Short mmCIF file of C-alpha atoms and ligand atoms in Angstrom, two decimals:
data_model
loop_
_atom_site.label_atom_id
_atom_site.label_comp_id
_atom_site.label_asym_id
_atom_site.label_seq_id
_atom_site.Cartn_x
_atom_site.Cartn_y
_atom_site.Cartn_z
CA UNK A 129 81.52 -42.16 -106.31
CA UNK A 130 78.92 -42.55 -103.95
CA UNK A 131 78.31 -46.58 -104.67
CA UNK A 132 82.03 -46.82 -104.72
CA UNK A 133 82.23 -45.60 -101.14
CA UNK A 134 79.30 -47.79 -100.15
CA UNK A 135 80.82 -50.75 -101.32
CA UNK A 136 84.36 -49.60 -99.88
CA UNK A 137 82.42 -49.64 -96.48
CA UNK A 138 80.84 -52.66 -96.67
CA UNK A 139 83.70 -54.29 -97.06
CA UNK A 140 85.32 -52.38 -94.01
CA UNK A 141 87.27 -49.74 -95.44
CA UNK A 142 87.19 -46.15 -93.69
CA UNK A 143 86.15 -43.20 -96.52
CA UNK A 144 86.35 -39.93 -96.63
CA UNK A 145 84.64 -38.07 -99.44
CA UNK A 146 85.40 -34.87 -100.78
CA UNK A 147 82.81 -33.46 -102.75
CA UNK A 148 81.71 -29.57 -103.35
CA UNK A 149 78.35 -30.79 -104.21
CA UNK A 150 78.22 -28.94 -107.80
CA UNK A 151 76.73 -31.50 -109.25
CA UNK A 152 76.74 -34.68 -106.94
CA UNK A 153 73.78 -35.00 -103.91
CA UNK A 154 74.17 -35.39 -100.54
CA UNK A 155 71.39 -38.04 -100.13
CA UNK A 156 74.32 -40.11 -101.82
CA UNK A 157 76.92 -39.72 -98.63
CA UNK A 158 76.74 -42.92 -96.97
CA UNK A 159 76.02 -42.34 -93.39
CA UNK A 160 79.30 -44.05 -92.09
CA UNK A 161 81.56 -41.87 -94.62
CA UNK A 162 83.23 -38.61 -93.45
CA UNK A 163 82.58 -35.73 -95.85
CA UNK A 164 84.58 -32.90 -96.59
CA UNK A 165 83.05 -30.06 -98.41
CA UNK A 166 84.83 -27.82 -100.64
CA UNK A 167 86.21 -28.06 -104.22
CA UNK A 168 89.15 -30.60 -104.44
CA UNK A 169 92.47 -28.36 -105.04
CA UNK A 170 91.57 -26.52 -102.35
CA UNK A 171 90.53 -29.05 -99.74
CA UNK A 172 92.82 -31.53 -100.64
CA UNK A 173 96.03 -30.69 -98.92
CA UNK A 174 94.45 -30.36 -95.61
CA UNK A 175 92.36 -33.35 -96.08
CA UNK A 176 96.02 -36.11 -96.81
CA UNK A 177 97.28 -34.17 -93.61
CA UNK A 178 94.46 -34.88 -91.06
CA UNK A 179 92.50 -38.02 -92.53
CA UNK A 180 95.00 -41.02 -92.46
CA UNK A 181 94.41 -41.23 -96.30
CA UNK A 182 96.47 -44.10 -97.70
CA UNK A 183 94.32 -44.81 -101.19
CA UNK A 184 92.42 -41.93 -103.33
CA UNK A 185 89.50 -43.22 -105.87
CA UNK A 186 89.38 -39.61 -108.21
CA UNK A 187 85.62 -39.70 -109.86
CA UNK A 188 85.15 -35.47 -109.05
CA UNK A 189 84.86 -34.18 -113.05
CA UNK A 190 82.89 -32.77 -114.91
CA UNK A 191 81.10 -35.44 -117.33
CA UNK A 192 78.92 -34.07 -120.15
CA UNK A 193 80.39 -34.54 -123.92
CA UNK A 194 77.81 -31.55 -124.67
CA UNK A 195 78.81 -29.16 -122.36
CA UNK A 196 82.08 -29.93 -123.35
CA UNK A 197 81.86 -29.05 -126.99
CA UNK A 198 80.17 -25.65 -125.65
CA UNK A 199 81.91 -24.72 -122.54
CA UNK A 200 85.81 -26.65 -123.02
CA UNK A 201 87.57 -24.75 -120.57
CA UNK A 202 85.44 -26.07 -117.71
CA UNK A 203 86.51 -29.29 -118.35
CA UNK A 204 90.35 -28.20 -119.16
CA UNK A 205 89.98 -26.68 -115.36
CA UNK A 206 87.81 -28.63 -113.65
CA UNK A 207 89.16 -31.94 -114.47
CA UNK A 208 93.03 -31.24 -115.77
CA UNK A 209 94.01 -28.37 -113.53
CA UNK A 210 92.22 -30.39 -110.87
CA UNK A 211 93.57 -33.51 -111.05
CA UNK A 212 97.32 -31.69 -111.45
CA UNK A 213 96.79 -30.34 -107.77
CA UNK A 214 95.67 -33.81 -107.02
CA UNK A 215 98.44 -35.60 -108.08
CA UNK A 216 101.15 -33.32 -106.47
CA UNK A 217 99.04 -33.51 -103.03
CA UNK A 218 99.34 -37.05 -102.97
CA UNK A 219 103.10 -36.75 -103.76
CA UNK A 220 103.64 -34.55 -101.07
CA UNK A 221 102.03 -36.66 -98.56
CA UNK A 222 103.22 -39.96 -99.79
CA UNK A 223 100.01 -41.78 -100.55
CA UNK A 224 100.66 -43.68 -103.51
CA UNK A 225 97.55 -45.67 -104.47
CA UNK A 226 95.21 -43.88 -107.06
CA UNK A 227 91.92 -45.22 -108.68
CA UNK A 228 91.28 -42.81 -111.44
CA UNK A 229 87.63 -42.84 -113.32
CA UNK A 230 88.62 -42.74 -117.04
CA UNK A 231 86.54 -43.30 -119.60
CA UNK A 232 85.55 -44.92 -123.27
CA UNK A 233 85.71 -41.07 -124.42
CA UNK A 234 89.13 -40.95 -124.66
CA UNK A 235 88.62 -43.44 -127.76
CA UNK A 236 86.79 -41.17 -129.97
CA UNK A 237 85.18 -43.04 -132.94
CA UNK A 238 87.19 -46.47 -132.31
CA UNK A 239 88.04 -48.63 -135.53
CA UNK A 240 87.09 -51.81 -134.70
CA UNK A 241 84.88 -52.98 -131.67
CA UNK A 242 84.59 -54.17 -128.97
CA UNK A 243 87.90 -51.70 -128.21
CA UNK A 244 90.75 -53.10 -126.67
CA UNK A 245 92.77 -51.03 -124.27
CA UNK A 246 95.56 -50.87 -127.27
CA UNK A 247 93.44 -49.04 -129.57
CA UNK A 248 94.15 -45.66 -131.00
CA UNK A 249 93.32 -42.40 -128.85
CA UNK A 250 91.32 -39.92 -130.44
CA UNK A 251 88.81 -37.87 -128.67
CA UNK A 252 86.31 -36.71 -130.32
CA UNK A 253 85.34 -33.91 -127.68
CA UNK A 254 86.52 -31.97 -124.77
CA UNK A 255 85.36 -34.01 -122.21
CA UNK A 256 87.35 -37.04 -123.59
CA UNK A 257 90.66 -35.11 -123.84
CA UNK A 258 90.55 -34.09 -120.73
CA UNK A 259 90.25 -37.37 -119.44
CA UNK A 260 92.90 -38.46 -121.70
CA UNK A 261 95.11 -35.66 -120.74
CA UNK A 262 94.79 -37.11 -116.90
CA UNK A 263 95.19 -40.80 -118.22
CA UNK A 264 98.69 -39.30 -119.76
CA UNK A 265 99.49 -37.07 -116.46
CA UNK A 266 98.87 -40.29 -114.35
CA UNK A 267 101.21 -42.29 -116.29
CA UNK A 268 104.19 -40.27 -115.94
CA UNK A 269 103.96 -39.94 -112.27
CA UNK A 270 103.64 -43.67 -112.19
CA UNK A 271 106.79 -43.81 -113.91
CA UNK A 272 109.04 -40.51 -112.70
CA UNK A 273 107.41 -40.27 -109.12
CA UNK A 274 106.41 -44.05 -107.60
CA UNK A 275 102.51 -43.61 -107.80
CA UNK A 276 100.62 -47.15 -107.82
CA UNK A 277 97.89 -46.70 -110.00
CA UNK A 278 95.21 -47.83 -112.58
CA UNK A 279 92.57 -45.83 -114.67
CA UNK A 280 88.79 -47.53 -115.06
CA UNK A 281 87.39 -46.49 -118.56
CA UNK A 282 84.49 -46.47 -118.34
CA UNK A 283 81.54 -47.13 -120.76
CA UNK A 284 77.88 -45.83 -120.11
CA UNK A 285 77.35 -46.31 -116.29
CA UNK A 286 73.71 -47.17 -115.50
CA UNK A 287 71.37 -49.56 -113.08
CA UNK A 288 71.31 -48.58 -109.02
CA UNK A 289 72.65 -49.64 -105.82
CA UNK A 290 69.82 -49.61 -103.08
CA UNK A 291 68.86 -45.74 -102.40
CA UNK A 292 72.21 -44.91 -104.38
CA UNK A 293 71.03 -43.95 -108.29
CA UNK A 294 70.72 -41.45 -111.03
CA UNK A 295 69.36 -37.54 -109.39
CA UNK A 296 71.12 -34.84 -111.06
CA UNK A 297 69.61 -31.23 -111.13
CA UNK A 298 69.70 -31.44 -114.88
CA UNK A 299 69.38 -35.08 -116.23
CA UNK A 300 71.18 -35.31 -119.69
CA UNK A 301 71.49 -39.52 -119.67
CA UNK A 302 69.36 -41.77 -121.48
CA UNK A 303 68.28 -44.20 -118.84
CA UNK A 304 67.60 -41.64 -116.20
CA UNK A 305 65.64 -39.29 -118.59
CA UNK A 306 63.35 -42.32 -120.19
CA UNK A 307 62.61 -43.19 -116.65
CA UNK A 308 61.45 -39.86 -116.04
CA UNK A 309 59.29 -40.40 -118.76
CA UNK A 310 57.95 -43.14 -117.27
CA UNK A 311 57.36 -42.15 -114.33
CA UNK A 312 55.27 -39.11 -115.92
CA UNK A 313 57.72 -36.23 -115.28
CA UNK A 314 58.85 -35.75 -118.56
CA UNK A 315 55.98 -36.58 -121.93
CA UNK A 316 58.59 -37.84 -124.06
CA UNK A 317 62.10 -39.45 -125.01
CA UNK A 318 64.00 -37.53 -127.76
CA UNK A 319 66.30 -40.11 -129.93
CA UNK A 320 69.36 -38.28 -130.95
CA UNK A 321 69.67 -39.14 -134.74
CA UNK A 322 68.99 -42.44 -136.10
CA UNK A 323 71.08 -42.05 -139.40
CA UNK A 324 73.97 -43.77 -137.74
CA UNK A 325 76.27 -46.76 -139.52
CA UNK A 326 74.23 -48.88 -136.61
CA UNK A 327 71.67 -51.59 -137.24
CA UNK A 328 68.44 -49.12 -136.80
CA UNK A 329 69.86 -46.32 -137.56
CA UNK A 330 70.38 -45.28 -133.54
CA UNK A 331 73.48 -45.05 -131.54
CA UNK A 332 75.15 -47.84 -130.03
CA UNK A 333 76.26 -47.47 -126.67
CA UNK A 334 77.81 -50.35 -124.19
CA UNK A 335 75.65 -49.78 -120.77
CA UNK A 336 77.35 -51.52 -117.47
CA UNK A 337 75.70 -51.33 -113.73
CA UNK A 338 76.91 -49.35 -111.42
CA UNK A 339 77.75 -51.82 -108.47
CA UNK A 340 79.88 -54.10 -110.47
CA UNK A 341 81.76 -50.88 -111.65
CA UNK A 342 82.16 -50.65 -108.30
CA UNK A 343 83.39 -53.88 -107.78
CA UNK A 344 86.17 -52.59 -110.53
CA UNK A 345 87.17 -49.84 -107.94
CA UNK A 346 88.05 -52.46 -105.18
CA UNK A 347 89.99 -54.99 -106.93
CA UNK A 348 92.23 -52.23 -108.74
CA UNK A 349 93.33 -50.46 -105.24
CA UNK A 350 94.22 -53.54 -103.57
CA UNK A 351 96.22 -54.85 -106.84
CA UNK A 352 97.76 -51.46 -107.34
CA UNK A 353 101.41 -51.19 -107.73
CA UNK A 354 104.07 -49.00 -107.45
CA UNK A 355 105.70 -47.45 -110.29
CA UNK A 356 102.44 -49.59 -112.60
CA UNK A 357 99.63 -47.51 -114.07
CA UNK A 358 97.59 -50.05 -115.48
CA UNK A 359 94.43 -49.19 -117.48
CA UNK A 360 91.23 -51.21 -118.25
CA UNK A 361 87.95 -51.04 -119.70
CA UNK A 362 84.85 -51.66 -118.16
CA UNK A 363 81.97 -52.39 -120.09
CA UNK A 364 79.77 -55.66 -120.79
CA UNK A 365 81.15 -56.46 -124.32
CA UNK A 366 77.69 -56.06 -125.23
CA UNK A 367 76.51 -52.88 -127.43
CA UNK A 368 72.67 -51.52 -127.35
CA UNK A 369 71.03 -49.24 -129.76
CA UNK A 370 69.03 -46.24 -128.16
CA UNK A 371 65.92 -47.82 -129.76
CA UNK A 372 66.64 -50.88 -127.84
CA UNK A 373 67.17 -49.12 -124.52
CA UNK A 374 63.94 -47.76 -125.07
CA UNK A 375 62.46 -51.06 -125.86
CA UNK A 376 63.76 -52.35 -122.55
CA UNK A 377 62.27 -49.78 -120.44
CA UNK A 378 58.67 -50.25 -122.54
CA UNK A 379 59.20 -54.40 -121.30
CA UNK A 380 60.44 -53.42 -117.43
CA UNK A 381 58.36 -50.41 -116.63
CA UNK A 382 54.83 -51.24 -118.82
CA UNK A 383 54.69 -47.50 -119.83
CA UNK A 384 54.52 -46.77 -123.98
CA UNK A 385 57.65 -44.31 -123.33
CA UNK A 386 56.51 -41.86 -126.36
CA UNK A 387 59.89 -41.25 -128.30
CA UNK A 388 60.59 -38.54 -131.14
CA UNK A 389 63.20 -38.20 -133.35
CA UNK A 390 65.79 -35.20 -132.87
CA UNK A 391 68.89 -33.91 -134.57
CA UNK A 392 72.48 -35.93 -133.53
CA UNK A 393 74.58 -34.71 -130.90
CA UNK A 394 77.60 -33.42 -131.36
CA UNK A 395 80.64 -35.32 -130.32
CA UNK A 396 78.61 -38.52 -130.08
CA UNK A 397 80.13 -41.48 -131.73
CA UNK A 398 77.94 -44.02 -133.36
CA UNK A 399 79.50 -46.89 -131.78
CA UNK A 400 81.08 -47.55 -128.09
CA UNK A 401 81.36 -51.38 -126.94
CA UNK A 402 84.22 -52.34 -124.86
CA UNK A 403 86.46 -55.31 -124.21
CA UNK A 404 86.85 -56.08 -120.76
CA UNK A 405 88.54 -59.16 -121.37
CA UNK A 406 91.81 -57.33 -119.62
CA UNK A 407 90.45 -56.88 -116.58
CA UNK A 408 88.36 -60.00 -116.14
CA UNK A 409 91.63 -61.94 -116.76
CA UNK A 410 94.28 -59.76 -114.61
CA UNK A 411 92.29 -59.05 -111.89
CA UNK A 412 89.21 -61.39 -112.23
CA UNK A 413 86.48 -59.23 -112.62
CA UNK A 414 83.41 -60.60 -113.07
CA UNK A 415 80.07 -58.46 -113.58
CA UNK A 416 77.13 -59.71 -111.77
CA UNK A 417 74.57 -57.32 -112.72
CA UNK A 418 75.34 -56.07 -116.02
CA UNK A 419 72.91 -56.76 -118.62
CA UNK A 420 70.58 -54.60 -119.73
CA UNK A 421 67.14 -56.11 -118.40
CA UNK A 422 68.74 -55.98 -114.50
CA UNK A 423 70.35 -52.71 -115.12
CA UNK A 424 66.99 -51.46 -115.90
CA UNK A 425 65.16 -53.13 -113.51
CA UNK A 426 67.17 -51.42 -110.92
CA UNK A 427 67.65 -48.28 -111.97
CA UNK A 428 63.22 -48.42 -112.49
CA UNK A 429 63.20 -49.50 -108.64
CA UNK A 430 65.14 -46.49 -107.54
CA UNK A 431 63.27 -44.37 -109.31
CA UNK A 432 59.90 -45.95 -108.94
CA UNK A 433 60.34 -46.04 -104.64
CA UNK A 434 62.14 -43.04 -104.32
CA UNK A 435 58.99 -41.17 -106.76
CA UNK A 436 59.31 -37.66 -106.26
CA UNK A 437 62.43 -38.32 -103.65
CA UNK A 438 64.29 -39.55 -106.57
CA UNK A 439 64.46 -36.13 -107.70
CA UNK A 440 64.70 -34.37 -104.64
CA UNK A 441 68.04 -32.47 -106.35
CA UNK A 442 67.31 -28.84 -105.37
CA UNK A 443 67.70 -27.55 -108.42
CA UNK A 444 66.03 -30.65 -110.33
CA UNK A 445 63.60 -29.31 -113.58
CA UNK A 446 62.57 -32.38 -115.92
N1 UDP B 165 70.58 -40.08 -126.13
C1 UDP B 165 69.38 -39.85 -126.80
N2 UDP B 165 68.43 -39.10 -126.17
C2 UDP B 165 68.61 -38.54 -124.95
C3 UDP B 165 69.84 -38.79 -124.27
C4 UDP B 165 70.81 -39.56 -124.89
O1 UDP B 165 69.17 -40.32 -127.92
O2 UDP B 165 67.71 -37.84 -124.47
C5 UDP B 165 71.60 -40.92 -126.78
C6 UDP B 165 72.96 -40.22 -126.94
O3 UDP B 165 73.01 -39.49 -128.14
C7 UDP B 165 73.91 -41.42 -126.91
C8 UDP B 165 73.20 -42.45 -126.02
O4 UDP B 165 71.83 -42.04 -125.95
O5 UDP B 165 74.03 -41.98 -128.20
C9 UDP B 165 73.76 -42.49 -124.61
O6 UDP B 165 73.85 -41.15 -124.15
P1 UDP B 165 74.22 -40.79 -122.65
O7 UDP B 165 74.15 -39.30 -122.54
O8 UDP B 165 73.38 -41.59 -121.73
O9 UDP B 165 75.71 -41.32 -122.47
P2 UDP B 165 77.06 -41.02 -123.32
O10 UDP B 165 77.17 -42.15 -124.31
O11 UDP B 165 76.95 -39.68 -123.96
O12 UDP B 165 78.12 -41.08 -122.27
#
């Protein structure tokens, strides 16, 4: 959210960003954004009648496939029930043009890859049917109510922009945490299973960099149209084991990254890579920074120049 506001100002758009900070950081607010604090249903009437909105880009959700499994009805509220109020706010004051932060979760274990857009839904956790519930909701207003929109699915986010990276109070991604290995705040990397139908045994996952995600965001509002909900992966088309993530922070960063084997999570697939091949064609998106020795990179210089800033969260614990 926050890179996607960057870039929105950059390339002179006026943002407002509602956030209650649960999880996100302030550090993140670009100066030249207005923020309104609060939790979305309950902000966001007041916010389409006094800001001039005219486009919404919905990232607020929860995001955490384990926490899912454990805690659904967080995600059934905090991302369905959410998004409802959303939807019917932006009906009620007109605004029409809706970015919506999907993701590759709504897939569940896909049966062929790199997954096309077409292929079967089938979540295999909370977190993804929730998503896929919103994906559904979105639709129908497209169709019954005039809303102009399109839903990025997402595969596994990574890399920087500038100050703008990964600082969560509790880190649960596997870029992130092996940096914080690296950079000595955490002693080791745990590998979650490596009896998967993968080449070493690790899960697959399909890693793409946060600014051309962004980029994603831009070209989708200003092709939006009414009565259209389009959706499209985002991903790089290219699939990396955990073992070679790990591999590619050993090369970048120069540190041994100590890593020991641990029992699979549940609700992780073995497999995610994504065709983008929709997108890149209908809109012309074209990924300038996603492959996995500049996602790295970047992601290691936010870390490495922020040091201890780069986990200033207040309620950060390695
Ligand atoms: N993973 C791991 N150790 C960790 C964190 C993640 O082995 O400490 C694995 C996880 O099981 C998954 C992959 O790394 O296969 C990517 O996980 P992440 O949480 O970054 O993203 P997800 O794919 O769940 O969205």
């Amino acid at each position: 959210g926050s890179v996607c506001s960057a870039v929105l100002i950059e390339a002179g758009h006026n943002v407002t960003i509602i956030d209650d900070f649960s999880t996100g950081n302030r550090d993140a607010v670009p100066s030249a954004a207005h923020l309104v604090e609060g939790e979305l249903s309950q902000v966001i009437e007041e916010t389409l009648s006094t800001h001039n909105i005219n486009a919404v880009v919905h990232c607020a959700a929860r995001s955490l496939v384990g926490e899912s499994v454990s805690h659904p009805e967080l995600y059934w509220h905090a991302n369905v029930v959410t998004s409802l109020h959303l939807l019917d706010a932006m009906r009620a004051h007109d605004v029409r043009n809706l970015v919506f932060s999907s993701t590759a979760a709504t897939y569940g274990e896909p049966d062929a890859v790199p997954i096309l857009e077409s292929a079967a839904t089938a979540p295999t956790n909370p977190y993804g049917a929730s998503k896929l519930a919103i994906d559904h909701m979105i639709s129908s207003y497209a169709s019954a109510h005039g809303l102009a929109a399109t839903s990025l699915r997402y595969f596994n986010v990574a890399g920087a922009y500038g100050t703008i990276g990964e600082n969560r109070a509790v880190e649960t991604h596997l870029i992130p945490l092996i940096l914080q290995v690296a950079l000595g705040h955490r002693e080791k990397i745990m590998i979650f299973g490596d009896d998967y139908a993968t080449a070493d045994g690790t899960a697959v996952r399909d890693y793409i960099h946060v600014r051309d995600l962004a980029e994603a965001h831009i070209l989708a509002l200003e092709s939006n149209k009414v009565g259209s909900h389009r959706i499209y992966n985002l991903g790089s088309g290219d699939g990396y084991s955990v073992q070679q993530v790990i591999s590619q922070v050993r090369e970048t960063t120069g540190h041994p990254i100590p890593a020991e084997l641990a029992p699979r999570r549940e609700g992780d697939p073995a497999t995610l890579i994504a065709s983008s091949s929709k997108i890149s064609h209908e809109l012309g998106w074209t990924p300038q920074r996603t492959d996995l020795p500049t996602i790295v990179h970047d992601a290691w210089e936010f870390t490495r120049n922020l040091g201890p800033a780069a986990h200033s969260h207040p309620n950060y614990r390695p």
